[in-house]
Amino acid sequence: MEVLPTRLEGVLLLAPTPHADDRGVFTRTFDAATAAEAGIDPAAFVQDSQSRSYRGVVRGLHGRVGDGEAKLVRVAHGAVLDVVVDARPGSATFGRWEAFTLDDTDFHVLYVPRGMLHGHQTLTGTADVCYRIDAEHDPTEDVAVHHLDPDLAVPWPAEITTVSARDRAAGSWADLAARLTAS
């Protein structure tokens, strides 16, 4: 498994080597030794979650304040455009975002450190996104930024078909950034 840096400070892309033959494909989706070498504590993860979404669905952009959570994100079936926004005041990449295609062909795993906003859009008929999270969910820490925020200007590649009521009501990046930097 190769560990690839990204343009966002602390965000890593873990690229396994899928092995294909006439039976199908086998790949490693997590390797504790590789994670540790990359500075990720493999024993820290306490929860695995999965979402299934349909073509065009956007989930996010979600994050946590306070202690927050780090996560490993991968797609078990289908494909998504996965977006990470650096919401860590003091970070050299604060306010910047990067997008990654995660799919069931390359099996890349995205490491999203604490303090990031995260979301995705489903690019295939269905997509199963798997999350390995290093903290129990604390709803009092939830924050969200609208997926069509003009300051972030994320170019979602497909027609947006469905967004939750919570995400439609999400605030702006400018408001969250001001809140985060006021401390």
Coordinates of C-alpha atoms in Angstrom, one line a residue:
M1 CA 0.0 0.0 0.0
E2 CA 1.4 3.3 -1.0
V3 CA 0.8 6.5 1.0
L4 CA 0.3 9.6 -1.2
P5 CA 0.4 13.2 0.1
T6 CA -2.3 15.6 -1.0
R7 CA -2.5 19.4 -1.3
L8 CA -4.2 19.6 2.1
E9 CA -2.0 19.5 5.2
G10 CA -2.4 16.1 6.9
V11 CA -4.8 14.6 4.4
L12 CA -3.4 11.4 2.9
L13 CA -4.5 9.0 0.2
L14 CA -3.7 5.4 0.8
A15 CA -3.4 3.5 -2.5
P16 CA -3.5 -0.3 -2.3
T17 CA -2.5 -2.7 -5.1
P18 CA -5.7 -4.5 -6.2
H19 CA -5.0 -8.0 -7.5
A20 CA -7.4 -9.1 -10.3
D21 CA -7.8 -12.5 -11.9
D22 CA -10.6 -14.6 -13.4
R23 CA -12.3 -14.8 -10.0
G24 CA -12.5 -11.0 -9.6
V25 CA -10.5 -8.7 -7.4
F26 CA -8.7 -8.9 -4.0
T27 CA -7.3 -5.9 -2.2
R28 CA -6.2 -4.8 1.2
T29 CA -8.3 -2.0 2.5
F30 CA -6.4 -1.3 5.7
D31 CA -2.9 -2.0 6.9
A32 CA -2.0 -1.1 10.5
A33 CA 1.8 -1.1 9.8
T34 CA 1.4 1.3 6.8
A35 CA -1.0 3.5 8.8
A36 CA 1.5 3.7 11.7
E37 CA 4.4 4.6 9.3
A38 CA 2.2 7.4 7.9
G39 CA 1.6 8.8 11.4
I40 CA -1.9 7.4 11.8
D41 CA -2.6 5.5 15.0
P42 CA -4.3 2.2 13.8
A43 CA -5.6 1.4 17.2
A44 CA -7.4 4.8 17.6
F45 CA -10.4 3.8 15.4
V46 CA -13.5 2.9 17.4
Q47 CA -16.4 2.9 15.0
D48 CA -17.0 1.7 11.4
S49 CA -20.0 3.2 9.5
Q50 CA -21.4 2.8 6.0
S51 CA -23.7 4.9 3.9
R52 CA -25.4 3.9 0.6
S53 CA -26.4 6.7 -1.7
Y54 CA -27.9 7.0 -5.2
R55 CA -26.5 8.8 -8.3
G56 CA -26.4 12.5 -7.8
V57 CA -26.9 12.5 -4.0
V58 CA -24.7 15.0 -2.1
R59 CA -23.9 14.3 1.6
G60 CA -22.1 17.1 3.4
L61 CA -20.1 19.2 3.9
H62 CA -20.0 18.0 7.5
G63 CA -17.5 18.4 10.3
R64 CA -17.0 18.5 14.0
V65 CA -15.7 21.2 16.3
G66 CA -14.2 20.6 19.7
D67 CA -12.3 17.3 19.8
G68 CA -13.7 16.3 16.4
E69 CA -12.9 13.0 14.7
A70 CA -10.4 11.6 12.1
K71 CA -11.6 9.1 9.6
L72 CA -10.6 6.7 6.9
V73 CA -13.0 6.8 4.0
R74 CA -13.3 4.3 1.2
V75 CA -15.9 3.1 -1.3
A76 CA -16.8 -0.6 -1.3
H77 CA -19.2 -0.3 -4.2
G78 CA -19.6 2.3 -6.9
A79 CA -17.9 5.7 -7.1
V80 CA -18.1 9.1 -5.4
L81 CA -16.4 12.5 -5.7
D82 CA -15.1 13.0 -2.1
V83 CA -14.4 16.5 -1.0
V84 CA -12.4 17.6 2.1
V85 CA -12.2 21.2 3.3
D86 CA -9.6 22.3 5.8
A87 CA -11.4 23.9 8.7
R88 CA -8.4 24.0 11.1
P89 CA -7.6 27.6 12.1
G90 CA -3.8 28.0 11.9
S91 CA -3.4 25.3 9.3
A92 CA -1.4 26.4 6.2
T93 CA -4.2 25.1 4.1
F94 CA -7.2 26.6 6.1
G95 CA -10.1 27.3 3.9
R96 CA -8.8 25.2 0.9
W97 CA -10.5 22.1 -0.4
E98 CA -9.5 19.1 -2.5
A99 CA -11.6 16.5 -4.3
F100 CA -10.8 12.8 -4.7
T101 CA -12.5 10.1 -6.8
L102 CA -13.0 7.1 -4.5
D103 CA -14.3 4.0 -6.2
D104 CA -14.4 0.2 -6.3
T105 CA -11.7 0.0 -9.0
D106 CA -8.7 1.6 -7.4
F107 CA -9.9 1.1 -3.8
H108 CA -8.1 4.2 -2.5
V109 CA -8.6 5.0 1.1
L110 CA -8.7 8.7 2.2
Y111 CA -7.4 9.7 5.6
V112 CA -9.2 12.8 6.8
P113 CA -7.6 14.2 10.0
R114 CA -9.6 16.0 12.7
G115 CA -10.8 19.5 11.9
M116 CA -11.9 18.9 8.3
L117 CA -15.2 19.2 6.6
H118 CA -16.1 16.3 4.5
G119 CA -18.7 15.4 1.9
H120 CA -19.3 13.4 -1.3
Q121 CA -21.4 13.1 -4.4
T122 CA -22.4 9.7 -5.8
L123 CA -21.3 9.3 -9.4
T124 CA -22.7 5.8 -10.0
G125 CA -26.2 4.2 -9.7
T126 CA -25.4 3.4 -6.1
A127 CA -22.3 3.8 -3.9
D128 CA -21.5 2.3 -0.6
V129 CA -19.1 4.5 1.4
C130 CA -17.3 3.1 4.4
Y131 CA -16.0 5.2 7.3
R132 CA -13.6 4.1 10.0
I133 CA -13.8 6.8 12.7
D134 CA -11.5 7.4 15.7
A135 CA -14.1 9.0 18.1
E136 CA -17.7 8.3 19.1
H137 CA -20.2 10.7 17.5
D138 CA -21.0 13.7 19.7
P139 CA -23.9 15.6 18.0
T140 CA -23.1 18.7 20.0
E141 CA -19.9 19.1 17.9
D142 CA -21.7 18.9 14.5
V143 CA -21.1 21.7 12.0
A144 CA -22.1 21.8 8.4
V145 CA -21.4 24.1 5.4
H146 CA -23.8 24.3 2.4
H147 CA -22.6 22.1 -0.4
L148 CA -23.2 25.0 -2.9
D149 CA -21.3 27.6 -0.8
P150 CA -20.1 30.3 -3.2
D151 CA -16.8 30.9 -1.3
L152 CA -15.8 27.2 -1.6
A153 CA -17.3 26.8 -5.1
V154 CA -17.0 23.1 -5.2
P155 CA -17.8 22.0 -8.8
W156 CA -20.0 18.9 -8.2
P157 CA -19.6 16.9 -11.4
A158 CA -23.1 15.5 -11.7
E159 CA -26.6 16.9 -11.4
I160 CA -27.4 17.1 -7.7
T161 CA -30.5 14.9 -7.2
T162 CA -31.0 14.7 -3.5
V163 CA -29.7 16.6 -0.4
S164 CA -31.0 16.1 3.1
A165 CA -33.0 18.9 4.8
R166 CA -30.1 19.4 7.3
D167 CA -27.6 19.9 4.4
R168 CA -30.0 22.3 2.5
A169 CA -30.2 24.4 5.7
A170 CA -26.4 24.3 6.4
G171 CA -24.6 27.6 6.9
S172 CA -21.9 29.4 4.9
W173 CA -18.2 28.8 4.9
A174 CA -17.7 32.5 5.8
D175 CA -19.8 32.2 9.0
L176 CA -18.1 29.0 10.1
A177 CA -14.6 30.4 9.3
A178 CA -15.3 33.5 11.4
R179 CA -16.6 31.4 14.2
L180 CA -13.6 29.1 14.1
T181 CA -11.0 31.9 14.0
A182 CA -12.7 34.1 16.7
S183 CA -11.3 32.0 19.5

